Amino acid sequence: MFSFEVFPPRKDMPVDVIYDTLDQLSDLKPDFISVTCGAGGSSANAGARMIEVADAIKNKYNRQAVAHIPCINLTHADVDEMLSELDRRDIHDILALRGDRVPGVEPKNDFPHAVDLINHIRQKSARKFKIYAACYPEVHTEAPDFDTDLNHLKQKVDAGVDGLISQLFFDNNAFYYFRDRAQRIGIKIPIEAGIMPVTKKRQIERMVNICGACLPIKFRRILDKYGDNDDALMEAGIVYALNQIVDLLANGVDGVHLYVMNNVRVARRISETVQKLI
Ligand code: FAD
């Protein structure tokens, strides 16, 4: 599996500003393109925008679309509405997520965890939807420890998940350790490795802050040396990501999910090499 993740245009922009990006990403023939939904906060409106972008991927550019559904701020009725809208547009692949708490927004109580959403979708529509879920090689930031987080992941998988997509990481050894432990407790479904090619120093500092990924020393040195030179950092970021991917493929990874951040140039450079390796 080789897939991309994109985010919808800001809500004050028309949705078609992303079409050119989707057109070019589709030409690279990923197995699917997933669309984030209100990352950093979720609402029914963010859902509508995400569905429009997923619809364009599926029905305008003829690629498989995966719709992210963060559930923490949604009610059962909101989710049912989204599912029927996705079904109507022939989109049957979902990344079922809890989403992050938004300061000042009281979460709805219908779906406290992603597992509740997965159970709901399976109860409502049996196997109509293919469901992916998120996993965290370096442990979710709120989890007390590795084993507790892994057991929660097992609950999601047992509720009927078809595939996992990992949080971004920069140290492949963290991923291998996690994959090994997951397999040992009976998680047999494919796990796609989340890779984010770094293109901007500020962007990576923000992401690392949010998701808690460790920065290996060789990666820090790259940021220190090239952080103030956008072109050089982009090149170094692509090479670093490619090195990670080559190593992952050599170690039998089930798939690579590229957080391309709507950057076609980066996606193209990485795809060209990956296509020769798979
Ligand atoms: P959960 O699986 O519910 O886990 C969250 C925490 O609760 C973990 O610490 C877990 O150990 C714990 N937990 C789980 N189940 C239980 C239980 N039954 N009892 C007690 N504790 C439990 N966010 C967005 O808002 N929009 C997006 O589009 C988006 N896309 C993402 C894509 C990927 C590939 C990834 C990896 C993350 C994405 N996120 C997105 C971020 C995600 O919403 C956050 O990481 C969120 O904090 C956790 O979501 P989750 O689905 O993993 O939650």
XYZ file of C-alpha atoms and ligand atoms in Angstrom:
331
model
C 0.000 0.000 0.000
C 1.154 3.496 -0.800
C -1.149 6.364 0.129
C -1.306 10.120 0.599
C -2.995 12.340 3.148
C -4.347 15.779 2.230
C -6.231 18.464 4.118
C -9.207 20.445 2.747
C -8.823 24.143 1.854
C -9.495 26.667 4.619
C -13.195 27.292 5.123
C -12.992 30.831 3.660
C -11.628 29.407 0.364
C -13.657 27.667 -2.347
C -13.189 23.902 -2.302
C -12.026 23.778 -5.921
C -8.689 25.432 -5.057
C -7.523 21.919 -4.182
C -8.551 20.327 -7.508
C -5.247 20.941 -9.258
C -3.408 19.323 -6.324
C -5.767 16.321 -6.359
C -5.403 15.989 -10.120
C -1.611 15.807 -9.874
C -1.623 13.541 -6.808
C -4.047 11.157 -8.568
C -1.659 10.907 -11.517
C 0.879 9.396 -9.114
C -1.555 6.493 -8.654
C -1.578 6.091 -4.871
C -3.709 3.232 -3.511
C -5.811 5.852 -1.766
C -5.848 9.500 -0.763
C -7.175 10.232 2.705
C -8.721 13.568 3.684
C -8.335 15.074 7.136
C -11.311 16.520 8.936
C -10.925 19.514 11.226
C -7.536 18.329 12.517
C -7.090 20.196 15.784
C -10.869 20.181 16.293
C -13.885 18.583 14.642
C -17.378 19.766 13.795
C -20.204 18.822 11.462
C -19.163 21.709 9.134
C -15.610 20.404 8.866
C -17.209 17.085 7.956
C -19.089 18.597 5.015
C -15.888 20.090 3.624
C -13.967 16.837 4.072
C -16.735 14.980 2.219
C -16.579 17.427 -0.703
C -12.837 16.806 -1.099
C -13.234 13.023 -0.725
C -15.995 13.170 -3.325
C -13.671 14.921 -5.798
C -10.954 12.289 -5.215
C -13.393 9.432 -5.763
C -15.739 10.717 -8.412
C -13.735 13.359 -10.310
C -10.222 11.884 -10.194
C -11.195 8.207 -9.822
C -8.937 7.340 -6.905
C -9.895 5.568 -3.709
C -10.817 8.165 -1.052
C -10.555 7.620 2.696
C -12.727 9.951 4.794
C -11.363 10.889 8.237
C -14.136 11.002 10.853
C -13.053 12.407 14.236
C -15.982 11.645 16.539
C -15.418 13.405 19.853
C -17.615 16.399 18.962
C -20.224 14.435 17.007
C -23.539 12.897 18.048
C -24.912 9.574 16.783
C -27.181 11.553 14.461
C -24.226 13.554 13.047
C -22.306 10.357 12.328
C -25.309 8.642 10.735
C -25.798 11.652 8.492
C -22.142 11.570 7.441
C -22.270 7.852 6.750
C -25.314 8.160 4.517
C -23.749 11.117 2.691
C -20.557 9.100 2.130
C -22.574 6.089 0.994
C -24.555 8.273 -1.424
C -21.262 9.438 -2.989
C -19.932 5.878 -3.152
C -17.217 6.510 -0.546
C -16.878 3.445 1.645
C -13.467 3.885 3.259
C -13.265 5.602 6.647
C -10.484 6.468 9.070
C -12.326 6.278 12.399
C -10.784 8.700 14.897
C -11.537 10.203 18.251
C -10.113 13.607 17.349
C -8.482 16.058 19.703
C -10.227 18.043 22.391
C -10.752 21.672 21.404
C -10.216 24.188 24.225
C -13.556 25.746 25.134
C -15.627 23.096 23.303
C -17.447 20.602 25.508
C -17.160 17.172 23.812
C -20.412 15.389 23.009
C -20.721 12.199 25.030
C -21.794 9.829 22.252
C -18.279 8.754 21.217
C -15.669 9.183 23.981
C -13.154 7.012 22.069
C -12.552 5.886 18.515
C -13.608 2.350 19.474
C -17.130 3.679 20.152
C -17.319 5.043 16.615
C -16.029 1.772 15.152
C -18.643 -0.223 17.112
C -21.350 2.178 15.970
C -20.399 1.927 12.290
C -20.220 -1.870 12.418
C -23.593 -2.105 14.211
C -25.279 0.313 11.797
C -23.849 -0.831 8.508
C -22.125 -4.173 9.094
C -19.341 -4.495 6.491
C -20.530 -1.748 4.101
C -17.559 0.437 5.093
C -13.884 -0.438 5.194
C -12.578 0.995 8.462
C -9.057 2.174 9.202
C -7.901 3.352 12.628
C -4.925 5.308 13.948
C -2.040 3.768 15.884
C 0.894 5.298 17.732
C 4.344 3.659 17.524
C 5.646 6.123 20.126
C 2.490 5.927 22.306
C -0.462 8.317 22.186
C 0.302 11.491 24.152
C -2.561 10.897 26.643
C -1.859 7.205 27.285
C -0.227 6.338 30.623
C 2.131 3.772 29.047
C 2.910 1.653 25.982
C 1.012 -1.489 27.061
C -2.172 0.368 28.012
C -2.191 2.168 24.668
C -1.553 -1.103 22.821
C -4.443 -2.796 24.642
C -6.738 0.052 23.636
C -5.545 -0.425 20.062
C -6.383 -4.127 20.283
C -9.928 -3.192 21.371
C -10.286 -1.053 18.234
C -8.978 -3.841 16.019
C -11.314 -6.389 17.632
C -14.257 -4.054 17.063
C -13.765 -4.542 13.315
C -10.913 -2.476 11.888
C -9.490 -3.531 8.507
C -6.197 -1.605 8.550
C -4.114 0.727 10.724
C -2.353 3.956 9.793
C 0.410 5.072 12.100
C 1.194 8.459 13.532
C 4.270 10.010 11.915
C 7.651 8.968 13.275
C 11.292 9.685 12.378
C 12.947 6.674 13.984
C 12.092 3.399 12.230
C 13.207 1.371 15.238
C 10.256 2.776 17.189
C 7.949 1.491 14.455
C 9.560 -1.981 14.365
C 9.305 -2.353 18.136
C 5.651 -1.309 18.044
C 4.828 -3.619 15.102
C 6.457 -6.563 16.833
C 4.559 -5.973 20.089
C 1.286 -5.469 18.197
C 1.743 -8.768 16.349
C 2.533 -10.540 19.620
C -0.826 -9.546 21.127
C -2.650 -10.768 18.023
C -2.959 -7.655 15.851
C -2.727 -9.218 12.403
C -4.223 -6.538 10.154
C -1.970 -4.413 7.879
C -0.198 -1.466 9.515
C 0.743 1.422 7.240
C 3.712 3.473 8.403
C 3.053 7.236 8.570
C 5.897 9.228 7.047
C 6.038 13.005 6.964
C 8.687 14.527 4.700
C 9.819 17.669 6.459
C 9.688 20.806 4.373
C 9.584 23.603 6.949
C 11.217 23.873 10.362
C 8.212 25.569 11.980
C 5.835 22.955 10.615
C 7.830 20.093 12.083
C 8.226 21.788 15.448
C 4.438 22.238 15.599
C 3.726 18.631 14.571
C 6.211 17.195 17.015
C 4.659 19.314 19.726
C 1.203 17.946 18.943
C 2.040 14.275 18.445
C 5.102 13.841 20.647
C 7.309 12.129 18.013
C 10.973 11.798 18.996
C 13.522 13.564 16.819
C 16.646 11.403 16.337
C 19.929 13.257 16.649
C 20.716 12.952 12.919
C 17.361 14.555 12.172
C 17.973 17.391 14.636
C 21.301 18.079 12.944
C 19.512 18.439 9.601
C 17.064 20.934 11.156
C 19.931 22.866 12.743
C 21.924 23.043 9.524
C 19.175 23.662 6.955
C 16.290 25.018 9.071
C 16.669 28.567 7.735
C 17.017 27.541 4.081
C 13.651 26.343 2.722
C 14.989 24.778 -0.487
C 17.808 22.934 1.245
C 15.519 21.732 4.036
C 12.990 20.409 1.522
C 15.704 18.417 -0.254
C 17.102 17.108 3.013
C 13.569 16.272 4.228
C 12.810 14.293 1.058
C 16.082 12.368 1.301
C 15.471 11.615 4.986
C 11.929 10.366 4.249
C 13.189 8.248 1.336
C 15.823 6.667 3.564
C 13.121 5.811 6.074
C 10.930 4.329 3.324
C 13.725 2.224 1.768
C 14.469 0.784 5.199
C 10.765 0.154 5.899
C 10.305 -1.646 2.578
C 13.404 -3.743 3.197
C 11.860 -4.696 6.545
C 8.580 -5.849 5.047
C 6.307 -2.923 5.933
C 2.653 -3.419 4.895
C 2.408 0.084 3.472
C 3.543 3.688 3.596
C 1.150 6.568 4.255
C 2.675 9.886 3.216
C 1.602 13.001 5.050
C 2.145 15.109 1.938
C 0.551 18.283 3.368
C -0.846 19.058 -0.124
C 2.697 19.416 -1.482
C 2.698 17.856 -4.958
C 6.415 18.362 -5.544
C 7.296 16.342 -2.459
C 4.744 13.632 -3.278
C 6.075 13.311 -6.820
C 9.725 13.046 -5.789
C 8.971 10.352 -3.244
C 6.550 8.439 -5.493
C 9.069 8.253 -8.337
C 11.495 6.387 -6.104
C 8.899 4.298 -4.299
C 7.397 3.039 -7.598
C 10.817 1.600 -8.484
C 11.080 -0.181 -5.142
C 7.673 -1.872 -4.816
P -8.456 6.711 20.511
O -8.186 5.416 19.846
O -9.803 6.897 21.131
O -7.315 6.903 21.621
C -7.157 8.167 22.272
C -6.581 7.935 23.681
O -7.550 7.265 24.499
C -5.341 7.051 23.707
O -4.492 7.522 24.702
C -5.873 5.660 24.052
O -4.914 4.866 24.726
C -7.060 6.011 24.956
N -8.168 5.059 24.835
C -8.635 4.473 23.712
N -9.682 3.691 23.982
C -9.895 3.795 25.319
C -10.855 3.222 26.222
N -11.802 2.368 25.796
N -10.789 3.568 27.541
C -9.828 4.443 27.992
N -8.902 5.005 27.183
C -8.937 4.684 25.878
N -7.436 14.350 14.177
C -8.409 15.117 13.639
O -9.068 15.881 14.364
N -8.699 15.083 12.293
C -8.033 14.263 11.448
O -8.317 14.245 10.231
C -7.009 13.426 11.969
N -6.325 12.570 11.177
C -5.412 11.711 11.725
C -4.777 10.775 10.905
C -3.863 9.862 11.441
C -3.218 8.829 10.525
C -3.543 9.918 12.830
C -2.521 8.965 13.415
C -4.153 10.863 13.645
C -5.099 11.753 13.119
N -5.756 12.700 13.907
C -6.730 13.503 13.379
C -5.378 12.872 15.327
C -6.227 12.005 16.296
O -7.568 12.418 16.255
C -5.626 12.224 17.681
O -4.367 11.609 17.772
C -6.513 11.839 18.863
O -5.924 12.411 20.042
C -6.642 10.343 19.092
O -7.405 9.756 18.145
P -7.581 8.150 18.114
O -8.573 7.845 17.086
O -6.290 7.472 18.059
O -8.242 7.943 19.588
